[in-house]
Each structure stands twice: as C-alpha cells, then as structure tokens.
C-alpha cells in the first residue's frame, strides 16, 4: 500500500514539476517575444524619423521657385514621394503598437497628435503648389516665391514632429532614438524678410528681364 501511495505521490510531484517547467518556459517565451516586439517598435521609430527628416532636408529655395518651374516641380515631387514613404512607415508603426504595445491607445493617440499638424501643413504645401503650377506662367502672377515659403512652414512642423518623437521614444520605450541631422530653417521673421526681398520691385525687374 505504501508503495502505491509513494508511486502516486511521485507521479503527482512529477506532474507538478512538469507544469511548473512549462509555465517557466511559457513566461520565458512570452518575455522574449515582448522584447522582440519592443525592438521592432523602436526600430520603426528610428525609420519614421529618418524618413521624415528627408522632407526637411530636401531644399526648395526661393531662387528655384521664382526662376525655374521645372526644377521646383521636380523638388516638389520628391517631397511628396518622401512624405508618402514616411506616411506608410508611420502606419506600420501604429499597427505594430496596436498589437503589441503595453498601452496602445495612449501611445497611438499621442502619436496621432504629433502627426496631425504635419499632415495639415503638407496639405497646405500641396495647395500652394497647385496655385503655383496653375499661375506660374502668367505675367501678372507675382507670388512665385510663396511655394518656397510654404515649404519653410512645412519644415518647421517636421522639426516639431522630430522633437516630439524624441520625447515619445524615451517616455514609452526608454530609447534614445536616431538623431537626424536637420538643416536650419529660417525663423518666421527671417522668412518674411526673404519673401519681402524677393517681392521687391528690384527683384521683379530682374525677373522680368529674364522673360
């Protein structure tokens, strides 16, 4: 009888040991997967920031805007392409966070708050280009420089987004994100002075002499 009881106890002990081992292995696998997901998310954050920094660094100068419509159009198309690439990458990041972030709703809402001003300014930039493209060849059109000014405002929004993402990355993932080298953007006062100088009578005369 004692042998039977000992056998039963041994079987129970073995079963408990197996269950504990399975639980430990499950927790280990779960922890490893969570670390993998975290690594994927922070990698995506770095890629998102890299892609949006290309928009900031793609220069559309006032000279281009006023003197060369073809070059301005090429630069505009590159900016649109870069923005679309950034937008797709951001969507992938949001999907990844929705599935695997510890507090996805809070993370995603904060990210969308960063994104909205950038998207709004991008839409304004596209509107500026449509006006520019339609009116450029009309002699009476004197605001060819406005497309470049719109790009400057877009660049400021990009800079704000990068700074917000830097805080976001540390706040939620304790990750020092990729630090892009962003070109300097003139202040609003400097930009107004540039626009005014290009709209001055002397410059319009200079431009008219080229037509």
Short mmCIF file of C-alpha atoms in Angstrom, two decimals:
data_model
loop_
_atom_site.label_atom_id
_atom_site.label_comp_id
_atom_site.label_asym_id
_atom_site.label_seq_id
_atom_site.Cartn_x
_atom_site.Cartn_y
_atom_site.Cartn_z
CA UNK A 1 0.00 0.00 0.00
CA UNK A 2 2.80 2.39 0.89
CA UNK A 3 4.45 1.66 -2.43
CA UNK A 4 1.25 2.58 -4.28
CA UNK A 5 0.92 5.83 -2.33
CA UNK A 6 4.59 6.65 -2.97
CA UNK A 7 4.09 5.97 -6.67
CA UNK A 8 1.03 8.21 -6.80
CA UNK A 9 2.85 10.97 -4.92
CA UNK A 10 5.80 10.62 -7.26
CA UNK A 11 3.53 10.92 -10.28
CA UNK A 12 1.81 13.97 -8.81
CA UNK A 13 5.18 15.53 -7.95
CA UNK A 14 6.41 14.83 -11.48
CA UNK A 15 3.25 16.33 -12.98
CA UNK A 16 3.56 19.45 -10.83
CA UNK A 17 7.21 19.76 -11.79
CA UNK A 18 6.30 19.46 -15.48
CA UNK A 19 3.56 22.07 -15.14
CA UNK A 20 5.94 24.45 -13.36
CA UNK A 21 8.55 23.87 -16.04
CA UNK A 22 6.01 24.55 -18.78
CA UNK A 23 4.90 27.72 -17.02
CA UNK A 24 8.50 28.92 -16.68
CA UNK A 25 9.17 28.20 -20.36
CA UNK A 26 5.92 29.95 -21.38
CA UNK A 27 6.84 33.05 -19.39
CA UNK A 28 10.33 33.00 -20.88
CA UNK A 29 8.99 32.73 -24.42
CA UNK A 30 6.45 35.47 -23.74
CA UNK A 31 9.15 37.76 -22.34
CA UNK A 32 11.38 37.09 -25.35
CA UNK A 33 8.53 37.87 -27.75
CA UNK A 34 7.72 41.09 -25.90
CA UNK A 35 11.39 42.11 -26.17
CA UNK A 36 11.32 41.28 -29.89
CA UNK A 37 8.19 43.39 -30.38
CA UNK A 38 9.75 46.25 -28.44
CA UNK A 39 12.87 46.06 -30.59
CA UNK A 40 10.69 46.14 -33.72
CA UNK A 41 8.80 49.19 -32.47
CA UNK A 42 11.88 51.21 -31.57
CA UNK A 43 13.45 50.30 -34.92
CA UNK A 44 10.32 51.59 -36.64
CA UNK A 45 10.50 54.81 -34.63
CA UNK A 46 14.04 55.36 -35.90
CA UNK A 47 12.98 54.67 -39.50
CA UNK A 48 9.97 57.01 -39.23
CA UNK A 49 12.22 59.82 -38.01
CA UNK A 50 14.80 59.12 -40.71
CA UNK A 51 12.17 59.28 -43.43
CA UNK A 52 10.54 62.50 -42.26
CA UNK A 53 13.95 64.16 -41.89
CA UNK A 54 14.45 63.72 -45.65
CA UNK A 55 11.49 66.06 -46.18
CA UNK A 56 13.07 68.74 -44.04
CA UNK A 57 16.45 68.44 -45.77
CA UNK A 58 15.10 68.48 -49.32
CA UNK A 59 15.58 72.17 -50.06
CA UNK A 60 13.20 74.17 -52.19
CA UNK A 61 14.88 77.57 -52.47
CA UNK A 62 13.32 80.89 -53.37
CA UNK A 63 15.56 81.06 -56.44
CA UNK A 64 14.21 77.72 -57.65
CA UNK A 65 10.63 78.77 -57.07
CA UNK A 66 10.89 82.07 -58.90
CA UNK A 67 13.27 81.30 -61.76
CA UNK A 68 12.84 77.60 -62.56
CA UNK A 69 9.41 76.00 -62.55
CA UNK A 70 10.70 72.64 -63.83
CA UNK A 71 13.26 72.26 -61.03
CA UNK A 72 10.67 73.37 -58.47
CA UNK A 73 8.26 70.72 -59.77
CA UNK A 74 10.93 68.01 -59.53
CA UNK A 75 11.71 69.00 -55.94
CA UNK A 76 8.00 69.12 -55.11
CA UNK A 77 7.50 65.60 -56.48
CA UNK A 78 10.44 64.32 -54.42
CA UNK A 79 8.96 65.88 -51.29
CA UNK A 80 5.56 64.27 -51.98
CA UNK A 81 7.25 60.91 -52.55
CA UNK A 82 9.23 61.25 -49.31
CA UNK A 83 6.09 62.19 -47.38
CA UNK A 84 4.16 59.20 -48.73
CA UNK A 85 7.03 56.90 -47.74
CA UNK A 86 7.05 58.43 -44.26
CA UNK A 87 3.28 58.10 -44.00
CA UNK A 88 3.37 54.39 -44.88
CA UNK A 89 6.09 53.76 -42.32
CA UNK A 90 4.12 55.60 -39.67
CA UNK A 91 1.06 53.47 -40.40
CA UNK A 92 3.17 50.32 -39.96
CA UNK A 93 4.37 51.64 -36.61
CA UNK A 94 0.80 52.33 -35.49
CA UNK A 95 -0.30 48.82 -36.47
CA UNK A 96 2.65 47.30 -34.59
CA UNK A 97 1.84 49.34 -31.47
CA UNK A 98 -1.85 48.48 -31.67
CA UNK A 99 -0.98 44.78 -31.50
CA UNK A 100 1.95 44.74 -29.13
CA UNK A 101 2.33 47.97 -27.13
CA UNK A 102 1.56 47.76 -23.40
CA UNK A 103 -0.83 50.74 -23.58
CA UNK A 104 -1.61 51.06 -27.31
CA UNK A 105 -4.49 53.56 -27.13
CA UNK A 106 -2.45 56.12 -25.22
CA UNK A 107 0.61 55.59 -27.41
CA UNK A 108 -1.31 55.84 -30.66
CA UNK A 109 -3.36 58.88 -29.64
CA UNK A 110 -0.21 60.75 -28.67
CA UNK A 111 1.46 59.79 -31.92
CA UNK A 112 -1.52 61.00 -33.95
CA UNK A 113 -1.43 64.33 -32.11
CA UNK A 114 2.14 64.75 -33.36
CA UNK A 115 1.20 63.73 -36.87
CA UNK A 116 -1.86 65.90 -37.47
CA UNK A 117 -0.06 69.29 -37.68
CA UNK A 118 2.45 67.76 -40.11
CA UNK A 119 -0.31 66.37 -42.32
CA UNK A 120 -2.20 69.69 -42.24
CA UNK A 121 0.88 71.61 -43.31
CA UNK A 122 1.62 69.05 -46.03
CA UNK A 123 -1.87 69.60 -47.42
CA UNK A 124 -1.28 73.37 -47.35
CA UNK A 125 2.00 72.83 -49.18
CA UNK A 126 0.22 70.82 -51.89
CA UNK A 127 -2.36 73.58 -52.25
CA UNK A 128 0.42 76.15 -52.62
CA UNK A 129 1.98 74.09 -55.36
CA UNK A 130 -1.31 73.73 -57.26
CA UNK A 131 -1.68 77.53 -57.28
CA UNK A 132 1.97 77.94 -58.26
CA UNK A 133 1.66 75.42 -61.08
CA UNK A 134 -1.51 76.99 -62.47
CA UNK A 135 -0.36 80.61 -62.31
CA UNK A 136 3.40 80.49 -62.79
CA UNK A 137 3.34 81.40 -66.50
CA UNK A 138 1.00 84.34 -66.03
CA UNK A 139 2.95 87.60 -66.11
CA UNK A 140 0.72 89.22 -63.51
CA UNK A 141 1.43 86.43 -61.00
CA UNK A 142 3.88 87.98 -58.54
CA UNK A 143 3.88 85.41 -55.74
CA UNK A 144 6.07 82.67 -57.20
CA UNK A 145 8.11 82.66 -54.00
CA UNK A 146 5.13 81.59 -51.86
CA UNK A 147 5.67 77.90 -52.61
CA UNK A 148 9.13 78.15 -51.01
CA UNK A 149 7.67 79.98 -48.01
CA UNK A 150 5.07 77.21 -47.66
CA UNK A 151 7.89 74.66 -47.67
CA UNK A 152 9.58 76.53 -44.81
CA UNK A 153 6.43 76.30 -42.70
CA UNK A 154 6.23 72.60 -43.54
CA UNK A 155 9.84 72.17 -42.41
CA UNK A 156 9.05 73.75 -39.03
CA UNK A 157 6.29 71.21 -38.49
CA UNK A 158 8.69 68.43 -39.39
CA UNK A 159 11.14 69.74 -36.79
CA UNK A 160 8.40 69.77 -34.15
CA UNK A 161 7.46 66.20 -35.04
CA UNK A 162 11.05 65.00 -34.66
CA UNK A 163 11.35 66.63 -31.23
CA UNK A 164 8.03 65.12 -30.13
CA UNK A 165 9.16 61.69 -31.31
CA UNK A 166 12.36 62.07 -29.31
CA UNK A 167 10.31 62.58 -26.13
CA UNK A 168 7.86 59.83 -27.14
CA UNK A 169 10.64 57.31 -27.63
CA UNK A 170 12.13 57.94 -24.19
CA UNK A 171 8.78 58.20 -22.42
CA UNK A 172 7.29 54.92 -23.65
CA UNK A 173 10.31 52.82 -24.63
CA UNK A 174 13.31 54.33 -22.79
CA UNK A 175 15.01 54.51 -26.17
CA UNK A 176 17.34 57.25 -27.39
CA UNK A 177 16.11 57.40 -30.96
CA UNK A 178 18.11 58.06 -34.11
CA UNK A 179 19.25 61.69 -34.16
CA UNK A 180 18.82 63.08 -37.69
CA UNK A 181 20.88 65.99 -38.94
CA UNK A 182 18.30 68.62 -39.83
CA UNK A 183 19.12 71.68 -41.88
CA UNK A 184 18.47 75.01 -40.23
CA UNK A 185 15.15 76.66 -41.03
CA UNK A 186 14.92 80.47 -41.01
CA UNK A 187 12.82 81.99 -38.26
CA UNK A 188 9.44 83.47 -39.17
CA UNK A 189 10.95 86.95 -39.12
CA UNK A 190 13.83 85.90 -41.36
CA UNK A 191 11.45 84.15 -43.74
CA UNK A 192 9.27 87.27 -44.02
CA UNK A 193 12.35 89.33 -44.86
CA UNK A 194 13.34 86.83 -47.55
CA UNK A 195 9.86 86.85 -49.06
CA UNK A 196 9.73 90.65 -49.00
CA UNK A 197 13.11 90.89 -50.70
CA UNK A 198 12.01 88.59 -53.49
CA UNK A 199 8.80 90.52 -53.91
CA UNK A 200 10.61 93.84 -54.08
CA UNK A 201 10.49 95.98 -57.20
CA UNK A 202 14.17 95.47 -57.95
CA UNK A 203 13.85 91.71 -57.98
CA UNK A 204 10.68 91.76 -60.08
CA UNK A 205 12.52 93.90 -62.61
CA UNK A 206 15.38 91.40 -62.58
CA UNK A 207 12.94 88.54 -63.13
CA UNK A 208 11.04 90.39 -65.86
CA UNK A 209 14.28 90.97 -67.76
CA UNK A 210 14.73 87.19 -68.00
CA UNK A 211 11.35 86.65 -69.65
#
